[in-house]
Amino acid sequence: MEEDFKVKYVDVEKIKKDFPILNVKPHGKKLIYLDNAATTQKPIEVIKAMDKYYEELNANVYRSPHYLSALSTQAYEEARERVKKFINAKREESIIFTRNTTESINFIAYTWGMKYINEGDEIILTIAEHHSNMLPWQMVAEAKKARLKYVHLDENFRLSMKDFKEKMSDKVKLVAVQHMSNVLGIINPVEEITHIAHKYGAKVLIDGAQSVPHMLIDVQKIGCDFFAFSGHKMLGPMGIGVLYIKEDLLSDVPPFLRGGEMIDEVFEDRATFAPPPLKFEAGTPNVKGACVLVSAIDYIEKIGLSNIHNHEGELLEYGLQKMKELDFVKLYGPKDAKERGGLISFNVEGVHPHDVATILDEEGIAVRSGHHCCLPLMRYLGVPATVRASFYLYNDFDDIDALVEGLKKVRKWFK
């Protein structure tokens, strides 16, 4: 680590001690985990919370008057209230628990999308979208004979707001856009996008999978109609996700799944449904996941999202500087660290990304390689795949130095 760069915002050495998995030694080497955009590791508080739920609270929510069911129901609803505050939603009824971001987006596609998007309508996406925020809208467009329109990037790899404004019209019924790119790290101006879309009467869905773990989110300030994110990318367990539905749309969105718990009355030929959020959560929900997500939020807020964001910004600036010195490495995304989140996508000249990742793994360095569920973006960039190193609160400058040294070994192997 160079002297100009010092850890200022978080105590990484202390934080690392909270993550037992960082003691794993792949191939006998120290683990350097740089695949945080895919999933984050879990602090001991979160791991213990998983055990605590099954040891003390396990029961179906709402359905029984007994002691455990009452405790479980209380914890589940407290989790909903906690998430509401975390993203500054207006009402807790707007917080719907799902499995993940993908399910949340499909939820809106199959309910609101299939109900309100019609033949000749338009849906605006960006070329950098994750498949999870693309395929559901392809389905809706095909089923309803609507049209998909894609906003492209400018010369600096940022979303072209000029292109976006030119594509907006009264025909647009939905704008579905990621908050932060999982490949390029670009942070889209979602508040401005929402403001413009609403002028045309369009609804806005934000894929917040990559932004929620790293920056303060205020859905009221953004003004969006739908917002989706996943627990496993923010220190929480896999299998729990969140869908925010703006309060004035709760009655407009039909149920996604139908069955137990989401009903009011059921007759042989018809049914009426419970009020939100129950009408959106059919069957036994992931109560444990929601309760454990609270522990993840507590841990994040203990460190401070502003501190996490600033720390990642320093890691990104340092990483970009060090990797620019490697003339055999091509970087993708904005050159200015202030315009992106804490990840770097790159390729090594003449080496397939999977080979790069395999050699780095031999050094104990975990990165992602492939198309990152963004094939249209890969074609737009003119590459089949990239390598991605993504940072979080337990990474430090030494991890980046190890990555750089690992890339030098890759070059040596394939020179």
CSV table of C-alpha atoms in Angstrom, one decimal:
chain,number,residue,atom,x,y,z
A,1,MET,CA,0.0,0.0,0.0
A,2,GLU,CA,1.3,3.4,-0.9
A,3,GLU,CA,1.6,6.1,1.8
A,4,ASP,CA,-0.9,8.4,0.1
A,5,PHE,CA,-3.6,5.9,0.8
A,6,LYS,CA,-4.6,5.0,4.4
A,7,VAL,CA,-7.8,3.5,5.8
A,8,LYS,CA,-9.8,6.4,7.1
A,9,TYR,CA,-13.4,5.5,7.4
A,10,VAL,CA,-13.6,1.9,8.8
A,11,ASP,CA,-11.5,-0.3,11.0
A,12,VAL,CA,-10.9,-3.1,8.5
A,13,GLU,CA,-8.7,-5.1,10.8
A,14,LYS,CA,-11.4,-5.2,13.4
A,15,ILE,CA,-14.1,-5.8,10.9
A,16,LYS,CA,-12.3,-8.8,9.4
A,17,LYS,CA,-12.4,-10.5,12.8
A,18,ASP,CA,-16.2,-10.5,12.6
A,19,PHE,CA,-16.2,-12.7,9.5
A,20,PRO,CA,-15.2,-16.3,10.3
A,21,ILE,CA,-15.1,-17.3,6.6
A,22,LEU,CA,-12.2,-15.0,6.1
A,23,ASN,CA,-10.1,-17.6,8.0
A,24,VAL,CA,-10.6,-20.2,5.3
A,25,LYS,CA,-7.4,-20.8,3.3
A,26,PRO,CA,-8.1,-21.8,-0.3
A,27,HIS,CA,-5.2,-23.8,-1.7
A,28,GLY,CA,-3.4,-23.0,1.5
A,29,LYS,CA,-3.4,-19.3,0.8
A,30,LYS,CA,-5.0,-16.4,2.7
A,31,LEU,CA,-8.5,-15.8,1.4
A,32,ILE,CA,-9.0,-12.5,-0.4
A,33,TYR,CA,-12.7,-12.2,-1.2
A,34,LEU,CA,-13.4,-9.8,-4.1
A,35,ASP,CA,-16.7,-11.2,-5.3
A,36,ASN,CA,-19.0,-9.0,-3.2
A,37,ALA,CA,-21.2,-7.9,-6.1
A,38,ALA,CA,-22.3,-11.5,-6.4
A,39,THR,CA,-22.8,-12.2,-2.7
A,40,THR,CA,-21.3,-10.8,0.5
A,41,GLN,CA,-19.9,-12.8,3.5
A,42,LYS,CA,-21.7,-12.9,6.8
A,43,PRO,CA,-20.6,-11.4,10.1
A,44,ILE,CA,-20.8,-13.6,13.3
A,45,GLU,CA,-23.9,-11.6,14.5
A,46,VAL,CA,-25.8,-12.6,11.4
A,47,ILE,CA,-24.7,-16.2,11.7
A,48,LYS,CA,-25.8,-16.3,15.3
A,49,ALA,CA,-29.1,-14.7,14.4
A,50,MET,CA,-29.8,-17.6,12.1
A,51,ASP,CA,-29.4,-20.1,14.9
A,52,LYS,CA,-31.3,-17.9,17.4
A,53,TYR,CA,-34.4,-17.9,15.2
A,54,TYR,CA,-34.6,-21.7,15.0
A,55,GLU,CA,-33.7,-22.1,18.7
A,56,GLU,CA,-36.2,-19.6,20.1
A,57,LEU,CA,-38.8,-18.4,17.5
A,58,ASN,CA,-39.5,-21.0,14.9
A,59,ALA,CA,-43.3,-21.1,14.1
A,60,ASN,CA,-45.6,-20.1,11.2
A,61,VAL,CA,-46.5,-16.5,11.4
A,62,TYR,CA,-50.1,-15.2,11.8
A,63,ARG,CA,-51.8,-18.6,11.8
A,64,SER,CA,-51.8,-19.7,15.4
A,65,PRO,CA,-52.5,-18.1,18.8
A,66,HIS,CA,-49.7,-20.0,20.6
A,67,TYR,CA,-46.6,-18.5,22.2
A,68,LEU,CA,-44.1,-19.3,19.5
A,69,SER,CA,-46.3,-18.1,16.6
A,70,ALA,CA,-46.9,-14.9,18.4
A,71,LEU,CA,-43.2,-14.4,18.9
A,72,SER,CA,-42.4,-15.3,15.3
A,73,THR,CA,-45.1,-13.0,14.0
A,74,GLN,CA,-43.9,-10.1,16.1
A,75,ALA,CA,-40.3,-10.6,14.9
A,76,TYR,CA,-41.5,-10.8,11.3
A,77,GLU,CA,-43.4,-7.6,11.5
A,78,GLU,CA,-40.6,-5.9,13.3
A,79,ALA,CA,-38.3,-6.9,10.4
A,80,ARG,CA,-40.7,-5.2,8.0
A,81,GLU,CA,-40.7,-2.0,10.1
A,82,ARG,CA,-36.9,-2.1,10.2
A,83,VAL,CA,-36.6,-2.4,6.4
A,84,LYS,CA,-39.1,0.4,6.0
A,85,LYS,CA,-36.9,2.7,8.1
A,86,PHE,CA,-33.7,1.5,6.3
A,87,ILE,CA,-34.9,2.7,2.9
A,88,ASN,CA,-37.1,5.4,4.3
A,89,ALA,CA,-40.4,4.1,2.9
A,90,LYS,CA,-43.5,5.9,4.0
A,91,ARG,CA,-45.6,2.9,5.1
A,92,GLU,CA,-44.6,-0.6,6.3
A,93,GLU,CA,-47.3,-2.0,4.0
A,94,SER,CA,-45.1,-1.0,1.1
A,95,ILE,CA,-42.4,-3.5,2.2
A,96,ILE,CA,-43.0,-7.0,0.6
A,97,PHE,CA,-40.7,-9.8,1.4
A,98,THR,CA,-39.6,-12.0,-1.5
A,99,ARG,CA,-36.8,-14.4,-2.2
A,100,ASN,CA,-34.5,-12.0,-4.0
A,101,THR,CA,-34.3,-9.0,-6.5
A,102,THR,CA,-35.1,-11.3,-9.4
A,103,GLU,CA,-38.4,-12.5,-7.8
A,104,SER,CA,-39.3,-8.9,-6.9
A,105,ILE,CA,-38.9,-7.7,-10.5
A,106,ASN,CA,-40.8,-10.7,-11.8
A,107,PHE,CA,-43.5,-9.9,-9.2
A,108,ILE,CA,-44.1,-6.5,-10.8
A,109,ALA,CA,-43.8,-7.8,-14.4
A,110,TYR,CA,-46.4,-10.5,-13.8
A,111,THR,CA,-48.8,-8.3,-11.8
A,112,TRP,CA,-48.7,-4.6,-12.6
A,113,GLY,CA,-47.0,-5.1,-16.0
A,114,MET,CA,-49.4,-7.7,-17.3
A,115,LYS,CA,-52.4,-5.6,-16.1
A,116,TYR,CA,-51.4,-2.1,-17.2
A,117,ILE,CA,-49.0,-2.5,-20.2
A,118,ASN,CA,-50.9,-2.9,-23.5
A,119,GLU,CA,-50.3,-3.2,-27.2
A,120,GLY,CA,-48.3,-0.3,-28.5
A,121,ASP,CA,-47.0,0.8,-25.1
A,122,GLU,CA,-43.2,1.2,-24.6
A,123,ILE,CA,-40.9,0.0,-21.8
A,124,ILE,CA,-37.5,1.7,-21.4
A,125,LEU,CA,-34.5,-0.2,-20.1
A,126,THR,CA,-30.8,0.4,-20.3
A,127,ILE,CA,-28.2,-1.6,-22.3
A,128,ALA,CA,-26.4,-2.3,-19.0
A,129,GLU,CA,-29.3,-4.0,-17.2
A,130,HIS,CA,-28.8,-7.3,-15.5
A,131,HIS,CA,-30.8,-10.1,-17.1
A,132,SER,CA,-33.1,-10.1,-14.1
A,133,ASN,CA,-34.3,-6.6,-15.1
A,134,MET,CA,-34.5,-7.4,-18.8
A,135,LEU,CA,-36.0,-10.9,-19.3
A,136,PRO,CA,-39.2,-10.2,-17.3
A,137,TRP,CA,-39.9,-7.1,-19.5
A,138,GLN,CA,-39.2,-9.1,-22.6
A,139,MET,CA,-41.9,-11.5,-21.5
A,140,VAL,CA,-44.4,-8.7,-20.9
A,141,ALA,CA,-43.5,-7.0,-24.2
A,142,GLU,CA,-44.0,-10.3,-26.1
A,143,ALA,CA,-47.3,-11.1,-24.3
A,144,LYS,CA,-48.8,-7.6,-24.6
A,145,LYS,CA,-47.3,-6.6,-27.9
A,146,ALA,CA,-45.4,-3.7,-26.3
A,147,ARG,CA,-42.1,-2.4,-27.4
A,148,LEU,CA,-38.8,-2.4,-25.6
A,149,LYS,CA,-36.4,0.6,-26.0
A,150,TYR,CA,-32.8,0.6,-24.7
A,151,VAL,CA,-30.9,3.6,-23.4
A,152,HIS,CA,-27.2,3.4,-24.3
A,153,LEU,CA,-24.0,4.7,-22.7
A,154,ASP,CA,-22.0,7.8,-23.5
A,155,GLU,CA,-18.3,7.9,-24.3
A,156,ASN,CA,-17.4,7.7,-20.6
A,157,PHE,CA,-19.5,4.6,-20.0
A,158,ARG,CA,-22.1,6.5,-18.1
A,159,LEU,CA,-25.8,6.3,-18.9
A,160,SER,CA,-26.6,8.8,-21.7
A,161,MET,CA,-29.3,11.1,-20.2
A,162,LYS,CA,-29.5,12.7,-23.7
A,163,ASP,CA,-30.5,9.3,-25.1
A,164,PHE,CA,-32.9,8.7,-22.3
A,165,LYS,CA,-34.7,12.0,-22.7
A,166,GLU,CA,-35.0,11.4,-26.5
A,167,LYS,CA,-36.6,8.0,-25.9
A,168,MET,CA,-39.1,9.2,-23.4
A,169,SER,CA,-42.6,9.9,-24.7
A,170,ASP,CA,-46.3,9.5,-23.8
A,171,LYS,CA,-46.1,5.9,-25.0
A,172,VAL,CA,-43.7,4.9,-22.3
A,173,LYS,CA,-45.5,3.1,-19.5
A,174,LEU,CA,-42.5,1.9,-17.5
A,175,VAL,CA,-38.8,2.8,-17.0
A,176,ALA,CA,-36.9,-0.1,-15.4
A,177,VAL,CA,-33.4,0.8,-14.5
A,178,GLN,CA,-30.6,-0.4,-12.3
A,179,HIS,CA,-29.3,2.0,-9.6
A,180,MET,CA,-25.8,0.8,-9.9
A,181,SER,CA,-24.3,-1.4,-12.6
A,182,ASN,CA,-22.9,-4.8,-11.5
A,183,VAL,CA,-20.4,-4.7,-14.4
A,184,LEU,CA,-19.3,-1.1,-14.9
A,185,GLY,CA,-20.1,0.3,-11.4
A,186,ILE,CA,-21.9,3.3,-12.9
A,187,ILE,CA,-24.3,4.9,-10.5
A,188,ASN,CA,-27.4,6.1,-12.4
A,189,PRO,CA,-29.2,9.4,-11.5
A,190,VAL,CA,-32.3,7.6,-10.5
A,191,GLU,CA,-33.9,10.6,-8.9
A,192,GLU,CA,-33.6,12.6,-12.1
A,193,ILE,CA,-34.8,9.6,-14.2
A,194,THR,CA,-37.8,9.2,-12.0
A,195,HIS,CA,-38.7,12.9,-12.2
A,196,ILE,CA,-38.5,12.9,-16.0
A,197,ALA,CA,-40.5,9.6,-16.3
A,198,HIS,CA,-43.3,10.8,-14.1
A,199,LYS,CA,-43.7,13.9,-16.3
A,200,TYR,CA,-44.8,11.5,-19.0
A,201,GLY,CA,-47.0,9.5,-16.7
A,202,ALA,CA,-44.6,6.5,-16.7
A,203,LYS,CA,-43.9,4.3,-13.6
A,204,VAL,CA,-40.4,3.7,-12.5
A,205,LEU,CA,-38.8,0.5,-11.2
A,206,ILE,CA,-35.3,0.6,-9.6
A,207,ASP,CA,-33.1,-2.5,-9.4
A,208,GLY,CA,-31.3,-1.7,-6.2
A,209,ALA,CA,-29.4,-4.9,-5.7
A,210,GLN,CA,-26.0,-3.3,-6.1
A,211,SER,CA,-26.7,0.0,-4.5
A,212,VAL,CA,-28.5,-0.8,-1.2
A,213,PRO,CA,-25.4,-2.5,0.4
A,214,HIS,CA,-23.2,0.5,-0.3
A,215,MET,CA,-25.0,3.8,0.0
A,216,LEU,CA,-27.9,5.5,1.8
A,217,ILE,CA,-31.2,4.8,0.1
A,218,ASP,CA,-34.3,7.1,0.4
A,219,VAL,CA,-37.1,5.8,-1.8
A,220,GLN,CA,-39.3,8.8,-0.9
A,221,LYS,CA,-36.6,11.1,-2.2
A,222,ILE,CA,-36.0,9.0,-5.3
A,223,GLY,CA,-39.7,9.0,-5.9
A,224,CYS,CA,-39.8,5.7,-7.6
A,225,ASP,CA,-42.8,3.4,-7.8
A,226,PHE,CA,-41.0,0.1,-7.2
A,227,PHE,CA,-37.7,-0.7,-5.7
A,228,ALA,CA,-36.1,-4.1,-5.4
A,229,PHE,CA,-33.0,-5.6,-3.5
A,230,SER,CA,-31.6,-8.8,-2.0
A,231,GLY,CA,-30.4,-9.6,1.5
A,232,HIS,CA,-27.5,-11.8,0.5
A,233,LYS,CA,-25.6,-8.8,-1.1
A,234,MET,CA,-25.8,-6.8,2.1
A,235,LEU,CA,-24.4,-9.3,4.7
A,236,GLY,CA,-27.8,-11.1,5.0
A,237,PRO,CA,-28.8,-14.6,4.2
A,238,MET,CA,-29.6,-16.0,0.8
A,239,GLY,CA,-33.3,-16.5,0.0
A,240,ILE,CA,-34.6,-13.1,1.3
A,241,GLY,CA,-35.4,-10.2,-0.9
A,242,VAL,CA,-37.4,-7.0,-0.6
A,243,LEU,CA,-39.9,-5.3,-3.0
A,244,TYR,CA,-41.0,-1.8,-2.2
A,245,ILE,CA,-44.3,-0.7,-3.7
A,246,LYS,CA,-45.2,3.0,-3.4
A,247,GLU,CA,-48.1,3.4,-1.1
A,248,ASP,CA,-50.5,4.9,-3.8
A,249,LEU,CA,-50.0,1.8,-6.0
A,250,LEU,CA,-50.7,-0.9,-3.4
A,251,SER,CA,-54.3,-1.3,-4.4
A,252,ASP,CA,-53.5,-1.3,-8.1
A,253,VAL,CA,-51.1,-4.2,-7.9
A,254,PRO,CA,-52.8,-7.6,-8.0
A,255,PRO,CA,-51.5,-10.6,-6.0
A,256,PHE,CA,-48.5,-12.4,-7.5
A,257,LEU,CA,-49.1,-15.8,-5.9
A,258,ARG,CA,-52.3,-17.1,-4.5
A,259,GLY,CA,-52.9,-19.5,-1.6
A,260,GLY,CA,-52.6,-19.6,2.1
A,261,GLU,CA,-52.5,-16.5,4.3
A,262,MET,CA,-53.1,-13.9,1.6
A,263,ILE,CA,-56.9,-14.3,1.6
A,264,ASP,CA,-59.8,-12.5,3.2
A,265,GLU,CA,-62.7,-14.9,2.2
A,266,VAL,CA,-62.6,-17.9,-0.1
A,267,PHE,CA,-65.7,-19.4,-1.7
A,268,GLU,CA,-66.0,-22.3,-4.2
A,269,ASP,CA,-65.9,-19.9,-7.2
A,270,ARG,CA,-64.1,-16.8,-6.0
A,271,ALA,CA,-62.0,-15.2,-3.3
A,272,THR,CA,-61.3,-11.8,-1.8
A,273,PHE,CA,-57.8,-10.9,-0.5
A,274,ALA,CA,-56.3,-9.5,2.6
A,275,PRO,CA,-55.0,-6.0,2.7
A,276,PRO,CA,-51.3,-5.3,1.8
A,277,PRO,CA,-48.8,-6.5,2.6
A,278,LEU,CA,-50.4,-9.9,3.3
A,279,LYS,CA,-52.1,-10.2,-0.1
A,280,PHE,CA,-48.6,-10.2,-1.7
A,281,GLU,CA,-47.1,-12.9,0.6
A,282,ALA,CA,-48.9,-16.2,-0.1
A,283,GLY,CA,-47.8,-19.3,1.8
A,284,THR,CA,-45.3,-19.6,4.5
A,285,PRO,CA,-42.8,-16.8,4.1
A,286,ASN,CA,-39.1,-16.8,4.8
A,287,VAL,CA,-39.6,-15.6,8.3
A,288,LYS,CA,-36.1,-16.6,9.4
A,289,GLY,CA,-34.6,-14.7,6.4
A,290,ALA,CA,-36.5,-11.5,7.3
A,291,CYS,CA,-35.5,-11.7,10.9
A,292,VAL,CA,-31.9,-12.3,10.2
A,293,LEU,CA,-31.9,-9.5,7.6
A,294,VAL,CA,-32.5,-7.2,10.6
A,295,SER,CA,-29.1,-8.3,12.0
A,296,ALA,CA,-27.4,-7.5,8.7
A,297,ILE,CA,-29.0,-4.0,8.7
A,298,ASP,CA,-27.9,-3.5,12.3
A,299,TYR,CA,-24.3,-4.4,11.4
A,300,ILE,CA,-24.3,-2.1,8.4
A,301,GLU,CA,-25.7,0.8,10.3
A,302,LYS,CA,-23.2,0.2,13.1
A,303,ILE,CA,-20.4,0.7,10.7
A,304,GLY,CA,-22.3,3.5,8.8
A,305,LEU,CA,-23.3,3.4,5.2
A,306,SER,CA,-21.5,6.7,4.6
A,307,ASN,CA,-18.3,5.2,6.0
A,308,ILE,CA,-18.8,2.1,3.9
A,309,HIS,CA,-19.4,4.2,0.7
A,310,ASN,CA,-16.4,6.4,1.4
A,311,HIS,CA,-14.2,3.4,2.2
A,312,GLU,CA,-15.1,1.7,-1.0
A,313,GLY,CA,-14.5,4.9,-2.9
A,314,GLU,CA,-10.9,4.9,-1.6
A,315,LEU,CA,-10.4,1.3,-2.5
A,316,LEU,CA,-11.7,2.0,-6.0
A,317,GLU,CA,-9.5,5.0,-6.5
A,318,TYR,CA,-6.5,3.0,-5.3
A,319,GLY,CA,-7.4,0.0,-7.4
A,320,LEU,CA,-7.9,2.0,-10.6
A,321,GLN,CA,-4.6,3.7,-10.1
A,322,LYS,CA,-2.7,0.5,-9.5
A,323,MET,CA,-4.4,-1.4,-12.4
A,324,LYS,CA,-3.8,1.5,-14.8
A,325,GLU,CA,-0.1,0.9,-14.3
A,326,LEU,CA,-0.5,-2.6,-15.8
A,327,ASP,CA,-0.2,-2.1,-19.6
A,328,PHE,CA,-1.6,-5.6,-20.3
A,329,VAL,CA,-4.9,-4.8,-18.5
A,330,LYS,CA,-7.9,-3.2,-20.1
A,331,LEU,CA,-10.4,-1.5,-17.7
A,332,TYR,CA,-14.1,-1.0,-18.4
A,333,GLY,CA,-16.3,1.8,-16.9
A,334,PRO,CA,-15.9,5.5,-16.0
A,335,LYS,CA,-12.3,6.5,-15.4
A,336,ASP,CA,-13.3,8.8,-12.6
A,337,ALA,CA,-13.7,6.9,-9.3
A,338,LYS,CA,-16.3,9.4,-8.1
A,339,GLU,CA,-18.7,8.3,-10.9
A,340,ARG,CA,-18.9,4.7,-10.0
A,341,GLY,CA,-19.3,2.2,-7.2
A,342,GLY,CA,-16.7,-0.1,-5.7
A,343,LEU,CA,-16.0,-2.6,-8.4
A,344,ILE,CA,-13.6,-2.9,-11.3
A,345,SER,CA,-14.3,-5.0,-14.5
A,346,PHE,CA,-11.3,-5.7,-16.6
A,347,ASN,CA,-9.6,-8.1,-19.0
A,348,VAL,CA,-6.0,-9.3,-19.4
A,349,GLU,CA,-4.7,-9.0,-22.9
A,350,GLY,CA,-4.7,-12.4,-24.7
A,351,VAL,CA,-6.1,-14.3,-21.7
A,352,HIS,CA,-9.6,-15.6,-21.3
A,353,PRO,CA,-11.4,-14.2,-18.2
A,354,HIS,CA,-12.0,-17.7,-16.8
A,355,ASP,CA,-8.3,-18.4,-17.0
A,356,VAL,CA,-7.5,-15.2,-15.2
A,357,ALA,CA,-10.0,-16.1,-12.4
A,358,THR,CA,-8.6,-19.6,-12.1
A,359,ILE,CA,-5.0,-18.5,-11.7
A,360,LEU,CA,-6.1,-15.8,-9.2
A,361,ASP,CA,-8.0,-18.5,-7.3
A,362,GLU,CA,-4.8,-20.4,-6.9
A,363,GLU,CA,-3.5,-17.4,-5.1
A,364,GLY,CA,-6.5,-17.4,-2.8
A,365,ILE,CA,-8.1,-14.4,-4.6
A,366,ALA,CA,-11.8,-14.8,-5.3
A,367,VAL,CA,-13.1,-12.8,-8.3
A,368,ARG,CA,-16.0,-13.3,-10.8
A,369,SER,CA,-15.5,-14.0,-14.5
A,370,GLY,CA,-18.0,-14.3,-17.3
A,371,HIS,CA,-20.8,-12.2,-18.7
A,372,HIS,CA,-22.2,-11.3,-15.3
A,373,CYS,CA,-25.7,-11.9,-16.5
A,374,CYS,CA,-25.3,-8.9,-18.8
A,375,LEU,CA,-24.9,-10.4,-22.3
A,376,PRO,CA,-26.3,-7.4,-24.2
A,377,LEU,CA,-23.8,-5.2,-22.4
A,378,MET,CA,-21.0,-7.5,-23.2
A,379,ARG,CA,-21.9,-7.3,-26.9
A,380,TYR,CA,-22.1,-3.5,-26.6
A,381,LEU,CA,-18.6,-3.5,-25.1
A,382,GLY,CA,-17.4,-5.9,-27.8
A,383,VAL,CA,-16.2,-8.6,-25.5
A,384,PRO,CA,-17.4,-12.1,-24.6
A,385,ALA,CA,-16.7,-11.7,-20.9
A,386,THR,CA,-14.8,-9.8,-18.3
A,387,VAL,CA,-13.2,-10.3,-14.9
A,388,ARG,CA,-14.7,-8.4,-12.0
A,389,ALA,CA,-13.2,-7.5,-8.6
A,390,SER,CA,-15.8,-6.0,-6.3
A,391,PHE,CA,-15.1,-4.6,-2.8
A,392,TYR,CA,-16.9,-4.3,0.5
A,393,LEU,CA,-16.3,-3.2,4.0
A,394,TYR,CA,-13.9,-6.0,5.0
A,395,ASN,CA,-11.5,-5.3,2.0
A,396,ASP,CA,-8.4,-3.2,2.3
A,397,PHE,CA,-5.6,-1.9,0.2
A,398,ASP,CA,-3.5,-5.0,0.8
A,399,ASP,CA,-6.2,-7.0,-0.9
A,400,ILE,CA,-5.8,-4.8,-4.0
A,401,ASP,CA,-2.1,-5.2,-3.9
A,402,ALA,CA,-2.5,-8.9,-3.8
A,403,LEU,CA,-4.8,-8.7,-6.8
A,404,VAL,CA,-2.3,-6.7,-8.8
A,405,GLU,CA,0.5,-9.1,-7.9
A,406,GLY,CA,-1.8,-12.0,-9.0
A,407,LEU,CA,-2.4,-10.3,-12.3
A,408,LYS,CA,1.3,-10.0,-12.9
A,409,LYS,CA,1.5,-13.8,-12.3
A,410,VAL,CA,-1.3,-14.3,-14.9
A,411,ARG,CA,0.8,-12.2,-17.4
A,412,LYS,CA,3.9,-14.3,-16.6
A,413,TRP,CA,2.0,-17.5,-17.3
A,414,PHE,CA,0.6,-16.4,-20.6
A,415,LYS,CA,3.2,-14.0,-21.8
